[in-house]
Short mmCIF file of C-alpha atoms and ligand atoms in Angstrom, two decimals:
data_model
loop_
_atom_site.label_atom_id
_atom_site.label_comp_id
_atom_site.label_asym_id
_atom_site.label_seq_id
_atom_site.Cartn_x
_atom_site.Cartn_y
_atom_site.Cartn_z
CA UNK A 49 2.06 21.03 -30.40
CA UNK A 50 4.06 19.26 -32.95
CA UNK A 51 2.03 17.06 -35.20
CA UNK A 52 3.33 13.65 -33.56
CA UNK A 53 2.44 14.46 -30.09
CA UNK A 54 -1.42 13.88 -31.03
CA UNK A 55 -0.79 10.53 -30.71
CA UNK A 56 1.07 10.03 -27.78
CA UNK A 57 -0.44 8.89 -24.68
CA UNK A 58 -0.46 11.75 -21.98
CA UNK A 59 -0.51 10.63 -18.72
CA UNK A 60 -0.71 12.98 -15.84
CA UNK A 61 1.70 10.38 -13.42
CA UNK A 62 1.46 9.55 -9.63
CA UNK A 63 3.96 11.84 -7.47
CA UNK A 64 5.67 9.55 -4.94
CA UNK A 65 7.07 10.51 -1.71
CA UNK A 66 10.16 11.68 -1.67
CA UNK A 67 13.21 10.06 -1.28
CA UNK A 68 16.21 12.41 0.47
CA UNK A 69 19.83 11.67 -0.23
CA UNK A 70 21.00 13.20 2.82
CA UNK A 71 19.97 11.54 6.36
CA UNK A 72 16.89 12.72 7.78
CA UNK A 73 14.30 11.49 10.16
CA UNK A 74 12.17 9.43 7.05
CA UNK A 75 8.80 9.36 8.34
CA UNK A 76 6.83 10.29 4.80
CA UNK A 77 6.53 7.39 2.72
CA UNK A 78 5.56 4.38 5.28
CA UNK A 79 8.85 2.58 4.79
CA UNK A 80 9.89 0.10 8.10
CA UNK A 81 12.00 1.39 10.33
CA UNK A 82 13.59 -1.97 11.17
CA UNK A 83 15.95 -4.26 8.82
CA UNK A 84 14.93 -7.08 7.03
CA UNK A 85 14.85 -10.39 8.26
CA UNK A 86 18.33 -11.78 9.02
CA UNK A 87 17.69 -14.26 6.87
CA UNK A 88 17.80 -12.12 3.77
CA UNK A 89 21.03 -10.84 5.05
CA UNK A 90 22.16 -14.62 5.00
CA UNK A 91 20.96 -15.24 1.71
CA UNK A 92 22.89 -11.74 -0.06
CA UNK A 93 26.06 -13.44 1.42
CA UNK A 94 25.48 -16.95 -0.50
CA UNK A 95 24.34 -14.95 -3.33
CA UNK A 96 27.86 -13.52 -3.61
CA UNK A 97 29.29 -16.37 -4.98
CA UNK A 98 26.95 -17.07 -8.12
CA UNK A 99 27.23 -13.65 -9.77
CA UNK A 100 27.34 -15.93 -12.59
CA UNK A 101 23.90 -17.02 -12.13
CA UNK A 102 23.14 -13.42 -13.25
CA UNK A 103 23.99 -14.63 -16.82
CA UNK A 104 20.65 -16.40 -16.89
CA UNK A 105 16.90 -15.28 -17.03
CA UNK A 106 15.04 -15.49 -13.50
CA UNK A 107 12.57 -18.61 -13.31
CA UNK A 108 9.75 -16.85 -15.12
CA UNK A 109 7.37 -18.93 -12.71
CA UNK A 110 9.10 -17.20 -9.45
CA UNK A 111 8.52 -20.30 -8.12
CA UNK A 112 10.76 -20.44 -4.69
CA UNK A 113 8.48 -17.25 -3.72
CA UNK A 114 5.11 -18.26 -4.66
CA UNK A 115 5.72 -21.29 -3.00
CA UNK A 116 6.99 -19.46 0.10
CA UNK A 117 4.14 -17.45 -0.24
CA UNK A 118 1.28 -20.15 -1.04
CA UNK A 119 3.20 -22.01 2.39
CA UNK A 120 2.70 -19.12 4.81
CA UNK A 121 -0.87 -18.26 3.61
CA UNK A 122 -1.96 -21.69 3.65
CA UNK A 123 -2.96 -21.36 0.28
CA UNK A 124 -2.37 -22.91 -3.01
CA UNK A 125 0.27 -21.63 -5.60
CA UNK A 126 -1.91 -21.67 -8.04
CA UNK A 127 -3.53 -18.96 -5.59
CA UNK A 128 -0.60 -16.73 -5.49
CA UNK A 129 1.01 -14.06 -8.45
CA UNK A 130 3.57 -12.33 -7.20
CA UNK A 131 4.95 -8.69 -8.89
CA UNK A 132 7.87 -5.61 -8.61
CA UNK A 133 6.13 -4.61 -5.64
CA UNK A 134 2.37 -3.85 -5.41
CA UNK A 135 2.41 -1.19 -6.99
CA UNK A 136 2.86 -3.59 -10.16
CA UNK A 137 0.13 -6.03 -9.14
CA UNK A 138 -1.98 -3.59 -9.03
CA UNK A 139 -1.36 -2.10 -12.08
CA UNK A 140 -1.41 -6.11 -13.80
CA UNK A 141 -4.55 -6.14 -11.96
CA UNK A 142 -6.03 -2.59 -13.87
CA UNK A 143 -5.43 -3.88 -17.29
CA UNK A 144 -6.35 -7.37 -16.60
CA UNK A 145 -9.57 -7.24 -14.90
CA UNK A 146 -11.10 -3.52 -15.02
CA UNK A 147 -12.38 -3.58 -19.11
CA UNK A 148 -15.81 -3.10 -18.68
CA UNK A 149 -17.85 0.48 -20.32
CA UNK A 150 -18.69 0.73 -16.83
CA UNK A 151 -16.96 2.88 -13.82
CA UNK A 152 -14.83 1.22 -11.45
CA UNK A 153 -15.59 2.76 -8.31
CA UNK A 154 -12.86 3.81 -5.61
CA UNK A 155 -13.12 6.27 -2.50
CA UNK A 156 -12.35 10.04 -3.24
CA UNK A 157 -9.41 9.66 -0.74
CA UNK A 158 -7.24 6.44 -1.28
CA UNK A 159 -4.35 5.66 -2.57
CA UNK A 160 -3.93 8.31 -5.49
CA UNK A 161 -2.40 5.91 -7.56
CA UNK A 162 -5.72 3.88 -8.19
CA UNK A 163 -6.42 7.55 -10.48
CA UNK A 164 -3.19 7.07 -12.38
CA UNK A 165 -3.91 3.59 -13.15
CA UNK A 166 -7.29 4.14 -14.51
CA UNK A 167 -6.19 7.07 -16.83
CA UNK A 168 -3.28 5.47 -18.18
CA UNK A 169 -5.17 2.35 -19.20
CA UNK A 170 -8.46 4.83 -19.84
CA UNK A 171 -10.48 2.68 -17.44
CA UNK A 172 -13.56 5.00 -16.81
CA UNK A 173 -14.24 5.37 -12.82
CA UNK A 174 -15.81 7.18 -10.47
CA UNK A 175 -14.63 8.08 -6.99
CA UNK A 176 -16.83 7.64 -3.97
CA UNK A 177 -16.95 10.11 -1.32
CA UNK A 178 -15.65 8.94 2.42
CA UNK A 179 -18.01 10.42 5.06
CA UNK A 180 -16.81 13.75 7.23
CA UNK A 181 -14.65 10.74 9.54
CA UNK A 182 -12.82 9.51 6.21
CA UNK A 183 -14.34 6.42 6.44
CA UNK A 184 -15.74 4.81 3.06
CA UNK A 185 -19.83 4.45 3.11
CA UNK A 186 -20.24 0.99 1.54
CA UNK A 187 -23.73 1.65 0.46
CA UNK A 188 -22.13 3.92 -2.07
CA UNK A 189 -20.51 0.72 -3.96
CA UNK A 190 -24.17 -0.84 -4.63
CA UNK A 191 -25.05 0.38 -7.81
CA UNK A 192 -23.73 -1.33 -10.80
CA UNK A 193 -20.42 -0.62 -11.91
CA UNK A 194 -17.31 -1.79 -13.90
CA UNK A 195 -14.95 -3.11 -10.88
CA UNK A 196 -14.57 -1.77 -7.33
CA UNK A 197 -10.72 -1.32 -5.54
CA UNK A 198 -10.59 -0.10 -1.84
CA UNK A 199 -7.47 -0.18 0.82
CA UNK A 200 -8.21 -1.79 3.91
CA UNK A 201 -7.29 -0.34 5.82
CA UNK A 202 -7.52 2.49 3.48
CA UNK A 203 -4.54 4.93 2.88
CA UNK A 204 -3.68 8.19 3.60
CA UNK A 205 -6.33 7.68 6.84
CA UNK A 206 -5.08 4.82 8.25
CA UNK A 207 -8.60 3.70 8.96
CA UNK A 208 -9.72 -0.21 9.34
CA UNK A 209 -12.81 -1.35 8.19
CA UNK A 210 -13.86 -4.99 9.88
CA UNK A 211 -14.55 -8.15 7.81
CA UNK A 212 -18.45 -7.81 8.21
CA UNK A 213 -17.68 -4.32 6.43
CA UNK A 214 -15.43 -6.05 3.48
CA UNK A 215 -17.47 -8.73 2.61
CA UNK A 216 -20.67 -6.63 2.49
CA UNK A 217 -19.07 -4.38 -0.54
CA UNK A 218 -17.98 -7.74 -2.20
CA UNK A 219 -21.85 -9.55 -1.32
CA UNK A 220 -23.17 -6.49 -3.31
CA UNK A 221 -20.63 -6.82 -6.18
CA UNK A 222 -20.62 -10.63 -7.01
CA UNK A 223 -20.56 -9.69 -10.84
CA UNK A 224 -17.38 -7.68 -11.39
CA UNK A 225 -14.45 -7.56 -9.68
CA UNK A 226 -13.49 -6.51 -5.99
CA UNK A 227 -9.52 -5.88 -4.74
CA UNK A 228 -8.69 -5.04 -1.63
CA UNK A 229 -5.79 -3.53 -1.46
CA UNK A 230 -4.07 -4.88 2.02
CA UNK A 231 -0.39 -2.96 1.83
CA UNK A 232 -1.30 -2.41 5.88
CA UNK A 233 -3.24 -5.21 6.96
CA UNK A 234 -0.40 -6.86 9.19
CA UNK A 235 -0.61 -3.96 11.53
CA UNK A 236 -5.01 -3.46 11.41
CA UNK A 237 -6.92 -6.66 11.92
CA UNK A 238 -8.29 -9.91 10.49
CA UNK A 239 -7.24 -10.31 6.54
CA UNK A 240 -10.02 -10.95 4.01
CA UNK A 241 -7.95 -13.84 3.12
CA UNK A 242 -10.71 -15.89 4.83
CA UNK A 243 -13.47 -15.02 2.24
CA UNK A 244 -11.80 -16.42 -0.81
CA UNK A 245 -13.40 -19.67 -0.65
CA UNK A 246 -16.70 -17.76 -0.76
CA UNK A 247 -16.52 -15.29 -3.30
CA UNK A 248 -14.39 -16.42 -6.10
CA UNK A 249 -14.51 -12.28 -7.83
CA UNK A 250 -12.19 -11.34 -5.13
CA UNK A 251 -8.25 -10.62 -4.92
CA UNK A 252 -5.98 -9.31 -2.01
CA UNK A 253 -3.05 -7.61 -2.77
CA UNK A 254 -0.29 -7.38 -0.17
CA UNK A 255 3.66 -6.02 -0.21
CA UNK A 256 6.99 -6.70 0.91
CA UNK A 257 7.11 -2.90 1.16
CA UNK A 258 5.63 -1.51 4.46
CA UNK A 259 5.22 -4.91 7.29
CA UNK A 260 8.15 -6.57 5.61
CA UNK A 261 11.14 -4.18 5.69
CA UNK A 262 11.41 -4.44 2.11
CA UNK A 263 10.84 -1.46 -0.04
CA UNK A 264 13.95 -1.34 -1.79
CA UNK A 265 13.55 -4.78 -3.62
CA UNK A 266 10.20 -3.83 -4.83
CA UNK A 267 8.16 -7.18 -4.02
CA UNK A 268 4.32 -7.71 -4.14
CA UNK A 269 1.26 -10.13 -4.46
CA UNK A 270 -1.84 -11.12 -4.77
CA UNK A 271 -4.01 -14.18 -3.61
CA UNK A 272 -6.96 -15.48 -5.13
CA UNK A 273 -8.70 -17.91 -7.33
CA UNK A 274 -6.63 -20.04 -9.40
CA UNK A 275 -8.72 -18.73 -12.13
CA UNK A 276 -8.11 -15.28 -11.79
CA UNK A 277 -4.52 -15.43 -11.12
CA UNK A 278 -4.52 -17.42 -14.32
CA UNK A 279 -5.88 -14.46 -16.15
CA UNK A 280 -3.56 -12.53 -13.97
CA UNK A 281 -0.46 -14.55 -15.66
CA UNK A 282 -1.68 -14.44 -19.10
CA UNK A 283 -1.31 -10.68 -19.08
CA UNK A 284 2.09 -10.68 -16.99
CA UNK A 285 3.61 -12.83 -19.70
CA UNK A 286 2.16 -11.00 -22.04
CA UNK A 287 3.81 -7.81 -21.25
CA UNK A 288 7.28 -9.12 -19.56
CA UNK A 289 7.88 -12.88 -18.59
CA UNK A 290 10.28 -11.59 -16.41
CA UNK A 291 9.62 -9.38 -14.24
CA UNK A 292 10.73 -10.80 -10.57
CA UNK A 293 14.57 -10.40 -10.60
CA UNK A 294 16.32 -13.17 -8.73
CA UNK A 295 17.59 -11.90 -6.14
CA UNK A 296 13.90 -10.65 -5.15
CA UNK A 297 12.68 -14.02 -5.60
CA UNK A 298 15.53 -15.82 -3.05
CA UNK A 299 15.51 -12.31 -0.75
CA UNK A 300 11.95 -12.18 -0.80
CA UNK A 301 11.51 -15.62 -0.07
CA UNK A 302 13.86 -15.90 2.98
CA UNK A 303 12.04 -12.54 4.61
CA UNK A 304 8.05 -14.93 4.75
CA UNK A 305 10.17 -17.69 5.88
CA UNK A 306 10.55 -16.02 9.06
CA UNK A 307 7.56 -16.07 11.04
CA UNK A 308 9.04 -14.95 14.32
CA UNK A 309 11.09 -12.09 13.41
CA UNK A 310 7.88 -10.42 11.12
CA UNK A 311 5.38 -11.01 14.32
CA UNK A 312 7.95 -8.97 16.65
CA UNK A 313 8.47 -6.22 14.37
CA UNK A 314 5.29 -5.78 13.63
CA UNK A 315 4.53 -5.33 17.06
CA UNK A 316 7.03 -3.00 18.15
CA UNK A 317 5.69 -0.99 15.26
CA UNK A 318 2.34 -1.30 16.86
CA UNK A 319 3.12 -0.56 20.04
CA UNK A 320 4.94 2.58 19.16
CA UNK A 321 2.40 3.87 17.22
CA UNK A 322 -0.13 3.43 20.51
CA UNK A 323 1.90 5.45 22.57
CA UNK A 324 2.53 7.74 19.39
CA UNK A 325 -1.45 8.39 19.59
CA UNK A 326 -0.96 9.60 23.58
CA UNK A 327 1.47 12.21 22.18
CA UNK A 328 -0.36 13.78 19.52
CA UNK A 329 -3.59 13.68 21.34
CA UNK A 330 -1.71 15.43 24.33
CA UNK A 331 -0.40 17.98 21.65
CA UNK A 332 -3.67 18.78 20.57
CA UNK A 333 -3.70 16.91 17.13
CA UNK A 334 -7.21 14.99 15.95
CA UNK A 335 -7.00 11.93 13.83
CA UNK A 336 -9.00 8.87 12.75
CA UNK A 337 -7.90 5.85 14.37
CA UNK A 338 -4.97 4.77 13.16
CA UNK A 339 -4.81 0.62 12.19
CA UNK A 340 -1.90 0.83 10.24
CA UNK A 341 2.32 2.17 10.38
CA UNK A 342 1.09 5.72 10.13
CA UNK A 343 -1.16 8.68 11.40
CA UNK A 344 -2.99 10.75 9.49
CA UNK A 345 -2.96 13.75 11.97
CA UNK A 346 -4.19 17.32 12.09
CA UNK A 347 -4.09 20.67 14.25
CA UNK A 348 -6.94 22.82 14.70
CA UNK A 349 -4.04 25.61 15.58
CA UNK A 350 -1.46 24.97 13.24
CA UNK A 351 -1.44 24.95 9.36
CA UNK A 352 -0.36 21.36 8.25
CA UNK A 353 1.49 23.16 5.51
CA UNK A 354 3.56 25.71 7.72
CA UNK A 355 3.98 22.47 10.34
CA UNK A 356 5.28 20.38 7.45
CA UNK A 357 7.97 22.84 5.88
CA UNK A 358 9.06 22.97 9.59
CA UNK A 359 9.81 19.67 10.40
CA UNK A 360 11.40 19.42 7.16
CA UNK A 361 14.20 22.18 7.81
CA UNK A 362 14.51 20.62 10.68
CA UNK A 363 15.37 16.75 9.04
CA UNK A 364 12.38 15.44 9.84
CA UNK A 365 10.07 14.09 6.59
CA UNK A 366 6.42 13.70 6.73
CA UNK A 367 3.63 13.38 3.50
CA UNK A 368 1.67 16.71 2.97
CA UNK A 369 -0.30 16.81 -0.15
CA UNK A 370 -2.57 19.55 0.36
CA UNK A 371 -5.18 18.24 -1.80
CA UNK A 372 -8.94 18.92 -1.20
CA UNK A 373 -10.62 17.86 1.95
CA UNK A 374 -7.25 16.74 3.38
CA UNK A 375 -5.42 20.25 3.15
CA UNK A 376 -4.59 20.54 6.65
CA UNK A 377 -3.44 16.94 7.45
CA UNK A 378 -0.43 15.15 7.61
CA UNK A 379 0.03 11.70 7.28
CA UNK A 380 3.14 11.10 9.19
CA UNK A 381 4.83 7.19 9.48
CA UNK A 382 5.60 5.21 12.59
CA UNK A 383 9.45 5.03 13.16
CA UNK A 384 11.32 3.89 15.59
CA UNK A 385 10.27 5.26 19.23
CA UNK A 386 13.73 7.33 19.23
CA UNK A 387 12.74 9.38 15.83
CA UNK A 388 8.83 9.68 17.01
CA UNK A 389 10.69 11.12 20.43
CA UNK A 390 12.87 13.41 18.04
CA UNK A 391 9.07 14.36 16.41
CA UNK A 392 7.60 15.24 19.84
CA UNK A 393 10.53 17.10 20.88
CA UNK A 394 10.72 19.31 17.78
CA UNK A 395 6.55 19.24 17.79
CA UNK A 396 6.29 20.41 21.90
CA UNK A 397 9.19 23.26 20.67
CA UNK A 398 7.29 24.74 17.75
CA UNK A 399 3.68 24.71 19.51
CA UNK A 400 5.54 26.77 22.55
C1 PLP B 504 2.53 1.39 -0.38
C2 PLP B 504 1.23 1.02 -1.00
C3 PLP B 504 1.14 0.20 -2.12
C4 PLP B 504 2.31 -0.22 -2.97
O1 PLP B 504 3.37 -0.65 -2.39
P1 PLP B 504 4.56 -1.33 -3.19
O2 PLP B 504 5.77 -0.73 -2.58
O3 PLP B 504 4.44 -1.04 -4.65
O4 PLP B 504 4.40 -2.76 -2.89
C5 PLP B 504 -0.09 -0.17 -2.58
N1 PLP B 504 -1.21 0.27 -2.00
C6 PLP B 504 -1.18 1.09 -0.95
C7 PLP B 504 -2.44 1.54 -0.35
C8 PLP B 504 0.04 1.50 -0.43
O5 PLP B 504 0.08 2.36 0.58
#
């Protein structure tokens, strides 16, 4: 090792899905498989004549999307930070709030990124087991510790815990921080929006990303206390004032604005995924019950890594990470029912 590489931060980093050039059936990184609002498609038209508003810094504030934002959630915008998707918030969120000696506790199997963020910002933590059915034992969160972050529902499982569940963790953690992590609540069940007039130590994170057919413009936020999201702010500006381009701020924006078109997607989503359950259950696959736009399925005759290298010569993308305790599952995204037909088919073929 050369002398100056002792002093560089080393930083084992988080391995996203992947993202094929060619066209494939994409069901591995929990993308939507419908457009955007039309209204975003509206707004990139206007947009086309100011390219010369690119000349100028973005409102530092993000102001037209915090507002839109605040307005939906019935919030105030004082309540609302928004971030390049949550991914970022998150990250804001691990530097801003997790600096205690203590661990910051987080399920064994979440989102792997929660790992990444702790060693990069050397945030000591400790990861809680889920029990034999994935799901998180909240009696594991009592002891003291330095912060606790949890999906709900979580992720790679899919699995929704109800709002008795979430506000017990956060009763028994009144002194540090608590995030829930809601990237799938639109497709689960109630929010825990509804508890942050109670406990003022709590913050939701949502995203553009997975219920909002927005991936690519890499939008996220988070709701809570004016106070935290104060703290929140002093550390955004603190790193980059500007880090909401604007044509995620008008784009993102137009996309809450509609109401309508978000409910119906949303559903179809849900709706295919309930019939999706029929066909892997009449396949033979076991899963946990799914409450968000994905299934986190396995085979008790199949290898999930021989199953996954065969869908994928065949064009069709699922996640396999083969990591410990979840080596033989995939987790595989609800599409559109014609590319979940195009699973079965190729699924009922190979199991012949
Ligand atoms: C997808 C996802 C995120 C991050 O999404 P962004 O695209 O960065 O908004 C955060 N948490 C979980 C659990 C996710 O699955």
């Amino acid at each position: 090792m050369r002398e100056f590489e002792k002093n560089i931060r080393k930083v084992e980093p988080y391995v996203p899905g992947e993202q094929p050039q060619k066209k494939v059936i994409k069901l591995n990184t929990n993308e939507n498989p419908y457009p955007p609002a039309p209204g975003v498609l509206a707004a990139m038209k206007k947009l086309e004549g100011h390219v010369d508003s690119l000349r100028l810094y973005p409102d530092p504030t993000s102001d037209t999307l915090v507002s839109a934002l605040a307005d939906f959630y019935h919030v105030g915008k004082d309540q609302v930070f928004v971030g390049v998707g949550s991914d970022d918030v998150l990250s804001m969120c691990f530097l801003t709030f997790f600096n205690s000696e203590k661990p910051v506790f987080f399920p064994d199997i979440t989102y792997s990124f929660y790992k990444v963020w702790a060693d990069l910002y050397r945030i000591p933590y400790e990861c809680k087991k889920v029990d034999e059915n994935f799901h998180i034992i909240k009696e594991d969160y009592y002891p003291e510790n330095g912060g606790v972050i949890f999906p709900n529902p979580n992720a790679p499982t899919s699995i929704y815990e109800d709002l008795e569940f979430v506000e017990d963790i956060i009763r028994h953690n009144q002194d540090v921080i608590v995030i829930v992590d809601e990237a799938y609540i639109d497709f689960a069940g109630e929010s825990a929006l509804s508890l942050l007039d109670k406990y003022d130590n709590l913050i939701i994170t949502q995203t553009f990303s997975k219920a909002r057919s927005m991936a690519g413009m890499r939008i996220g936020y988070a709701i809570a206390s004016p106070l935290l999201i104060k703290y929140l702010n002093d550390a955004k500006y603190s790193f980059n004032s500007y880090t909401m381009n604007k044509t995620s701020l008008v784009y993102g924006a137009e996309a809450v604005k509609d109401k309508e078109y978000f409910a119906e997607t949303t559903r179809k989503i849900v709706e295919t995924r309930d019939w999706a359950e029929e066909e892997f259950k009449k396949l033979g696959f076991v899963f946990p019950k799914p409450s968000a736009n994905f299934i986190f399925v396995s085979h008790p005759e199949y290898d999930a890594k021989e199953l996954f290298e065969a869908m994928k010569a065949k064009g069709i993308y699922v996640r396999f990470w083969g990591s410990e305790r979840i080596e033989q599952y995939l987790r595989v995204t609800i599409g559109t029912r014609e590319e979940m037909e195009a699973l079965f088919a190729f699924l009922r073929e190979y199991m012949m």
